[in-house]
Each structure stands twice: as C-alpha cells, then as structure tokens.
Amino acid sequence: MFRGVYEHQVDAKGRTSLPARLRETLVGAYDERLILTTALDPCLHAYPVREWEALETALGRRSPMEPGVKTLMRLYVASAQECPLDKLGRILIPPSLRAHAKLEKDLVWVGMVKVIELWSRDGWAKAQEEARAAADSADVARVLAELKQ
C-alpha cells in the first residue's frame, strides 16, 4: 500500500524522482511502470499498471452512454499515459499532465493506498486546508469504525 507525503522537485525536462518508499512498494508489489492521469482535483493520479487495468476493466463493464461513465472516460481515461521509471528511479511527467496539476518546480507525492497523487506544493497545502475545514469529525469517525469491522 502507498502511504506518506514526500516533497520533491521537477527538473527542466519534466522529470522527478519517485520517493524511495513509494518506489519500494511499486517494485515490490507491481513493476516499474505507472499510469499517470489527470485527477478531478488539480493534481495527478499515478496508478501501478495492474491497478489501472483493473479500473479500466471495471469501467469497461459500464455503458459508455451513461453520463458519469462518459465523463470519467473523457476526463480520466483519455488523459492516461504510461510512464516507466528510468534506471535512476525518475519518471518523466508529460507536459499536458504537468500543466493540469500546475507542476512547475516543487511537487508533493502523496500515497493514497492503491494510487499515488502528485500535487504542486501550493496545491497540496490548499487541499489540506480545505479537507480540514470540510472534515466532519463524526463522518470521519464513522468511516474509521466501519473499516475496523
């Protein structure tokens, strides 16, 4: 499972290093490839190929005429690109994906169990503020209790 928050930078060519902890999980449980796509938030999602294929399979069972499915395919699937790690553990983030998440220099890798999010440092700070402001402790406690059952 992917967990933790790691600050890194993007170089002039659009490359960044996958943090060692996340790389260990990726290589240990999957392989050295990630599928990057635009998230509904101003960030990117990075899936191990096997997890992405499971999502595509589940989505493929749904009717593409269903409004939510069509929108998800247009926003999420159409933007997806396979991005392998190089020998130094770096990944090249395509320009269109960098633009979506406003990744210019400082970025944050965020482990989210089966997916990794990539945020600009400012975007992540804003998302954390919004989450804390919107968090209803009763809802969070309910979800935690359900998970422990």
Coordinates of N, CA and C in Angstrom, one line a residue:
M1 N 0.8 -1.2 0.0 CA 0.0 0.0 0.0 C 0.9 1.2 0.0
F2 N 0.4 2.2 -0.7 CA 1.2 3.5 -0.8 C 0.7 4.4 0.4
R3 N 1.7 5.0 1.1 CA 1.4 5.9 2.2 C 2.5 6.9 2.3
G4 N 2.2 8.0 2.9 CA 3.2 9.1 3.2 C 3.1 10.2 2.2
V5 N 3.7 11.3 2.7 CA 3.8 12.6 1.9 C 5.3 12.9 1.7
Y6 N 5.7 13.2 0.5 CA 7.1 13.4 0.1 C 7.2 14.6 -0.8
E7 N 8.1 15.5 -0.4 CA 8.3 16.7 -1.3 C 9.5 16.4 -2.2
H8 N 9.4 16.7 -3.5 CA 10.4 16.6 -4.5 C 10.3 17.8 -5.4
Q9 N 11.2 17.7 -6.4 CA 11.2 18.8 -7.4 C 11.1 18.2 -8.8
V10 N 10.6 19.0 -9.8 CA 10.6 18.6 -11.2 C 11.7 19.4 -11.9
D11 N 12.5 18.7 -12.7 CA 13.6 19.3 -13.4 C 13.1 20.0 -14.6
A12 N 14.0 20.6 -15.3 CA 13.6 21.4 -16.6 C 13.0 20.5 -17.6
K13 N 13.4 19.2 -17.6 CA 12.9 18.3 -18.6 C 11.5 17.6 -18.2
G14 N 11.1 18.0 -17.0 CA 9.8 17.4 -16.6 C 10.0 16.1 -15.8
R15 N 11.2 15.8 -15.4 CA 11.4 14.6 -14.6 C 11.4 14.8 -13.1
T16 N 11.0 13.8 -12.4 CA 11.1 13.9 -10.9 C 11.4 12.5 -10.4
S17 N 11.9 12.4 -9.3 CA 12.2 11.1 -8.7 C 11.0 10.6 -7.9
L18 N 10.7 9.3 -8.1 CA 9.7 8.7 -7.2 C 10.4 8.4 -5.9
P19 N 9.8 8.9 -4.8 CA 10.4 8.7 -3.5 C 10.7 7.2 -3.2
A20 N 11.8 7.0 -2.5 CA 12.2 5.6 -2.2 C 11.2 4.7 -1.6
R21 N 10.4 5.2 -0.7 CA 9.4 4.3 0.0 C 8.3 3.9 -1.0
L22 N 7.9 4.9 -1.8 CA 6.9 4.6 -2.8 C 7.4 3.6 -3.9
R23 N 8.7 3.9 -4.3 CA 9.3 3.0 -5.3 C 9.5 1.6 -4.8
E24 N 9.8 1.4 -3.5 CA 9.9 0.1 -2.9 C 8.6 -0.7 -3.0
T25 N 7.5 0.0 -2.7 CA 6.2 -0.6 -2.8 C 5.8 -0.9 -4.2
L26 N 6.1 0.0 -5.1 CA 5.8 -0.2 -6.5 C 6.5 -1.4 -7.1
V27 N 7.8 -1.4 -6.9 CA 8.6 -2.5 -7.5 C 8.3 -3.8 -6.8
G28 N 8.1 -3.8 -5.4 CA 7.9 -5.0 -4.7 C 6.6 -5.7 -5.0
A29 N 5.5 -4.9 -5.2 CA 4.2 -5.4 -5.4 C 3.7 -5.4 -6.9
Y30 N 4.4 -4.6 -7.7 CA 3.9 -4.4 -9.1 C 5.1 -4.6 -10.0
D31 N 5.4 -3.5 -10.8 CA 6.6 -3.5 -11.6 C 7.1 -2.0 -11.6
E32 N 7.9 -1.6 -12.6 CA 8.4 -0.3 -12.6 C 7.7 0.7 -13.5
R33 N 6.4 0.5 -13.7 CA 5.6 1.4 -14.6 C 4.4 2.0 -13.8
L34 N 4.2 3.2 -14.1 CA 3.0 3.9 -13.6 C 2.2 4.4 -14.7
I35 N 0.9 4.5 -14.5 CA 0.0 5.2 -15.4 C -0.4 6.5 -14.7
L36 N -0.1 7.6 -15.4 CA -0.4 8.9 -14.9 C -1.6 9.4 -15.6
T37 N -2.5 10.1 -14.9 CA -3.7 10.7 -15.5 C -4.1 11.9 -14.7
T38 N -4.9 12.7 -15.3 CA -5.4 13.9 -14.6 C -6.5 13.5 -13.6
A39 N -6.4 14.0 -12.4 CA -7.4 13.8 -11.4 C -8.6 14.8 -11.6
L40 N -9.7 14.6 -10.9 CA -10.7 15.6 -10.9 C -10.3 16.8 -10.1
D41 N -9.4 16.6 -9.1 CA -8.8 17.7 -8.4 C -7.6 18.2 -9.2
P42 N -7.0 19.4 -8.9 CA -5.9 19.9 -9.7 C -4.6 19.1 -9.3
C43 N -4.6 17.8 -9.5 CA -3.4 17.0 -9.2 C -3.4 15.9 -10.2
L44 N -2.5 15.0 -10.1 CA -2.4 13.8 -11.0 C -2.6 12.6 -10.1
H45 N -3.1 11.5 -10.8 CA -3.1 10.2 -10.1 C -2.1 9.3 -10.8
A46 N -1.3 8.6 -10.1 CA -0.4 7.6 -10.6 C -0.7 6.2 -10.1
Y47 N -1.1 5.4 -11.0 CA -1.5 4.0 -10.7 C -0.4 3.0 -11.2
P48 N -0.2 2.0 -10.4 CA 0.6 0.9 -10.9 C -0.3 0.3 -12.1
V49 N 0.4 -0.2 -13.1 CA -0.3 -0.7 -14.3 C -1.4 -1.7 -14.0
R50 N -1.2 -2.6 -13.1 CA -2.2 -3.6 -12.7 C -3.4 -3.0 -12.1
E51 N -3.2 -2.0 -11.2 CA -4.4 -1.3 -10.6 C -5.1 -0.5 -11.7
W52 N -4.4 0.1 -12.6 CA -5.1 0.8 -13.7 C -5.9 -0.1 -14.6
E53 N -5.3 -1.2 -14.9 CA -6.0 -2.2 -15.8 C -7.3 -2.7 -15.1
A54 N -7.2 -2.9 -13.8 CA -8.4 -3.3 -13.0 C -9.5 -2.2 -13.1
L55 N -9.1 -1.0 -13.0 CA -10.1 0.1 -13.1 C -10.7 0.2 -14.5
E56 N -9.8 0.0 -15.5 CA -10.3 0.0 -16.9 C -11.3 -1.1 -17.1
T57 N -11.0 -2.3 -16.6 CA -11.9 -3.4 -16.8 C -13.2 -3.2 -16.1
A58 N -13.2 -2.6 -14.9 CA -14.5 -2.3 -14.2 C -15.2 -1.2 -15.0
L59 N -14.6 -0.3 -15.5 CA -15.2 0.8 -16.3 C -15.7 0.3 -17.6
G60 N -15.0 -0.7 -18.2 CA -15.4 -1.3 -19.4 C -16.7 -2.1 -19.3
R61 N -17.1 -2.5 -18.1 CA -18.3 -3.2 -17.9 C -19.6 -2.3 -17.9
R62 N -19.3 -1.0 -17.8 CA -20.4 0.0 -17.7 C -20.7 0.5 -19.1
S63 N -21.8 1.0 -19.3 CA -22.2 1.6 -20.6 C -21.6 3.0 -20.8
P64 N -20.9 3.1 -22.0 CA -20.3 4.4 -22.2 C -21.3 5.5 -22.5
M65 N -22.5 5.2 -22.6 CA -23.6 6.1 -22.8 C -24.1 6.7 -21.5
E66 N -23.7 6.1 -20.4 CA -24.1 6.5 -19.1 C -23.3 7.8 -18.8
P67 N -24.0 8.9 -18.5 CA -23.3 10.2 -18.3 C -22.1 10.3 -17.5
G68 N -22.1 9.7 -16.3 CA -20.9 9.7 -15.4 C -19.8 8.9 -16.0
V69 N -20.1 7.8 -16.7 CA -19.1 6.9 -17.3 C -18.4 7.7 -18.5
K70 N -19.2 8.3 -19.3 CA -18.7 9.0 -20.4 C -17.8 10.2 -20.0
T71 N -18.2 10.9 -18.9 CA -17.4 12.0 -18.4 C -16.1 11.5 -17.8
L72 N -16.2 10.4 -17.1 CA -15.0 9.8 -16.5 C -14.0 9.3 -17.5
M73 N -14.5 8.7 -18.6 CA -13.6 8.3 -19.7 C -12.9 9.5 -20.3
R74 N -13.7 10.6 -20.6 CA -13.1 11.7 -21.2 C -12.1 12.4 -20.3
L75 N -12.4 12.6 -19.0 CA -11.5 13.3 -18.2 C -10.4 12.5 -17.6
Y76 N -10.6 11.2 -17.4 CA -9.6 10.4 -16.6 C -8.9 9.4 -17.5
V77 N -9.6 8.6 -18.3 CA -9.0 7.6 -19.2 C -8.3 8.2 -20.4
A78 N -8.9 9.1 -21.0 CA -8.3 9.7 -22.2 C -7.0 10.4 -21.9
S79 N -6.8 10.9 -20.7 CA -5.6 11.6 -20.4 C -4.5 10.7 -19.9
A80 N -4.8 9.4 -19.7 CA -3.8 8.5 -19.1 C -2.7 8.2 -20.0
Q81 N -1.5 8.2 -19.4 CA -0.2 7.8 -20.2 C 0.6 6.9 -19.3
E82 N 1.2 5.9 -19.9 CA 2.1 5.0 -19.2 C 3.5 5.7 -19.1
C83 N 4.0 5.7 -17.9 CA 5.3 6.4 -17.6 C 6.2 5.5 -16.8
P84 N 7.1 4.8 -17.5 CA 8.0 3.9 -16.7 C 9.1 4.7 -16.0
L85 N 9.6 4.1 -14.9 CA 10.7 4.7 -14.2 C 12.0 4.4 -15.0
D86 N 12.9 5.3 -14.9 CA 14.2 5.1 -15.6 C 15.1 4.4 -14.6
K87 N 16.4 4.2 -14.9 CA 17.3 3.4 -14.1 C 17.6 4.2 -12.8
L88 N 17.4 5.5 -12.8 CA 17.7 6.3 -11.6 C 16.4 6.5 -10.7
G89 N 15.3 5.8 -11.1 CA 14.1 5.9 -10.3 C 13.3 7.2 -10.6
R90 N 13.6 7.8 -11.8 CA 12.9 9.0 -12.1 C 11.7 8.7 -13.1
I91 N 10.8 9.6 -13.1 CA 9.7 9.5 -14.1 C 9.5 10.8 -14.8
L92 N 9.3 10.7 -16.1 CA 9.0 11.9 -16.9 C 7.5 12.1 -17.0
I93 N 7.2 13.3 -16.5 CA 5.7 13.7 -16.5 C 5.5 14.5 -17.7
P94 N 4.6 14.0 -18.6 CA 4.3 14.7 -19.9 C 3.8 16.1 -19.6
P95 N 4.1 17.0 -20.5 CA 3.7 18.4 -20.4 C 2.3 18.7 -20.1
S96 N 1.4 18.0 -20.8 CA -0.1 18.2 -20.6 C -0.5 17.8 -19.2
L97 N 0.1 16.8 -18.6 CA -0.2 16.4 -17.3 C 0.4 17.4 -16.3
R98 N 1.6 17.8 -16.5 CA 2.2 18.8 -15.6 C 1.3 20.1 -15.6
A99 N 0.8 20.5 -16.8 CA 0.0 21.7 -16.9 C -1.3 21.6 -16.0
H100 N -1.9 20.4 -16.1 CA -3.2 20.2 -15.4 C -2.9 20.4 -13.9
A101 N -1.9 19.8 -13.4 CA -1.6 19.9 -11.9 C -0.7 21.1 -11.5
K102 N -0.4 21.9 -12.5 CA 0.4 23.1 -12.2 C 1.8 22.7 -11.6
L103 N 2.4 21.7 -12.1 CA 3.7 21.2 -11.6 C 4.8 21.9 -12.3
E104 N 5.3 22.9 -11.6 CA 6.4 23.7 -12.2 C 7.8 23.4 -11.6
K105 N 7.9 23.4 -10.3 CA 9.1 23.1 -9.7 C 8.9 22.1 -8.5
D106 N 8.3 22.7 -7.4 CA 8.1 21.9 -6.2 C 6.8 21.1 -6.3
L107 N 7.0 19.8 -6.0 CA 5.8 18.9 -6.1 C 5.8 18.0 -4.8
V108 N 4.6 17.4 -4.6 CA 4.4 16.6 -3.4 C 3.8 15.3 -3.9
W109 N 4.4 14.2 -3.6 CA 3.9 12.8 -3.8 C 3.1 12.4 -2.6
V110 N 1.9 11.9 -2.8 CA 1.0 11.6 -1.7 C 0.5 10.1 -1.8
G111 N 0.9 9.2 -1.0 CA 0.5 7.8 -1.0 C -1.0 7.7 -0.6
M112 N -1.8 7.1 -1.4 CA -3.3 7.0 -1.1 C -3.7 5.6 -1.2
V113 N -3.1 4.7 -0.6 CA -3.3 3.2 -0.6 C -3.0 2.5 -1.9
K114 N -3.9 2.6 -2.9 CA -3.6 1.9 -4.2 C -3.2 2.9 -5.3
V115 N -3.3 4.1 -5.0 CA -2.9 5.2 -6.0 C -2.0 6.2 -5.3
I116 N -1.3 6.9 -6.1 CA -0.4 8.0 -5.6 C -0.9 9.3 -6.3
E117 N -1.0 10.3 -5.5 CA -1.3 11.6 -6.0 C -0.1 12.5 -6.2
L118 N 0.0 13.3 -7.2 CA 1.1 14.3 -7.4 C 0.4 15.7 -7.4
W119 N 0.9 16.5 -6.5 CA 0.4 17.8 -6.3 C 1.5 18.8 -6.5
S120 N 1.2 20.1 -6.8 CA 2.1 21.2 -6.6 C 2.2 21.4 -5.1
R121 N 3.2 21.9 -4.6 CA 3.3 22.1 -3.2 C 2.2 23.0 -2.7
D122 N 1.9 24.1 -3.4 CA 0.9 25.0 -3.1 C -0.5 24.4 -3.2
G123 N -0.7 23.6 -4.2 CA -2.0 22.9 -4.4 C -2.2 21.9 -3.2
W124 N -1.2 21.2 -2.8 CA -1.4 20.3 -1.7 C -1.7 21.0 -0.4
A125 N -1.0 22.1 -0.1 CA -1.3 22.9 1.1 C -2.8 23.4 1.1
K126 N -3.2 23.8 -0.1 CA -4.6 24.3 -0.2 C -5.6 23.1 0.0
A127 N -5.3 22.0 -0.6 CA -6.2 20.8 -0.5 C -6.2 20.3 1.0
Q128 N -5.1 20.4 1.7 CA -5.1 20.0 3.1 C -6.0 21.0 3.9
E129 N -5.8 22.3 3.7 CA -6.7 23.3 4.4 C -8.1 23.0 4.1
E130 N -8.5 22.8 2.9 CA -9.9 22.6 2.5 C -10.4 21.3 3.2
A131 N -9.6 20.3 3.2 CA -10.0 19.0 3.8 C -10.3 19.2 5.3
R132 N -9.4 19.9 6.0 CA -9.5 20.1 7.4 C -10.8 21.0 7.7
A133 N -11.0 22.0 6.9 CA -12.2 22.9 7.0 C -13.5 22.1 6.8
A134 N -13.5 21.2 5.8 CA -14.7 20.5 5.5 C -14.9 19.2 6.3
A135 N -13.9 18.8 7.0 CA -14.0 17.5 7.7 C -15.0 17.6 8.8
D136 N -15.9 16.6 8.8 CA -16.9 16.5 9.9 C -16.4 15.3 10.7
S137 N -15.9 15.6 11.9 CA -15.3 14.5 12.7 C -16.2 13.3 12.9
A138 N -17.6 13.5 12.9 CA -18.5 12.4 13.1 C -18.4 11.5 11.8
D139 N -18.3 12.1 10.6 CA -18.2 11.3 9.4 C -16.9 10.5 9.4
V140 N -15.8 11.2 9.7 CA -14.5 10.5 9.8 C -14.5 9.4 10.8
A141 N -15.1 9.6 11.9 CA -15.2 8.6 13.0 C -16.0 7.4 12.5
R142 N -17.1 7.7 11.8 CA -18.0 6.6 11.3 C -17.2 5.8 10.3
V143 N -16.5 6.4 9.3 CA -15.8 5.7 8.3 C -14.7 4.8 9.0
L144 N -14.0 5.4 10.0 CA -13.0 4.6 10.7 C -13.6 3.4 11.4
A145 N -14.8 3.6 12.0 CA -15.4 2.5 12.7 C -15.9 1.4 11.7
E146 N -16.4 1.8 10.5 CA -16.8 0.8 9.5 C -15.6 0.0 9.0
L147 N -14.4 0.7 8.9 CA -13.2 0.0 8.4 C -12.7 -1.1 9.4
K148 N -13.0 -0.8 10.7 CA -12.5 -1.8 11.7 C -13.4 -3.0 11.9
Q149 N -14.6 -3.0 11.3 CA -15.5 -4.1 11.4 C -15.0 -5.3 10.6

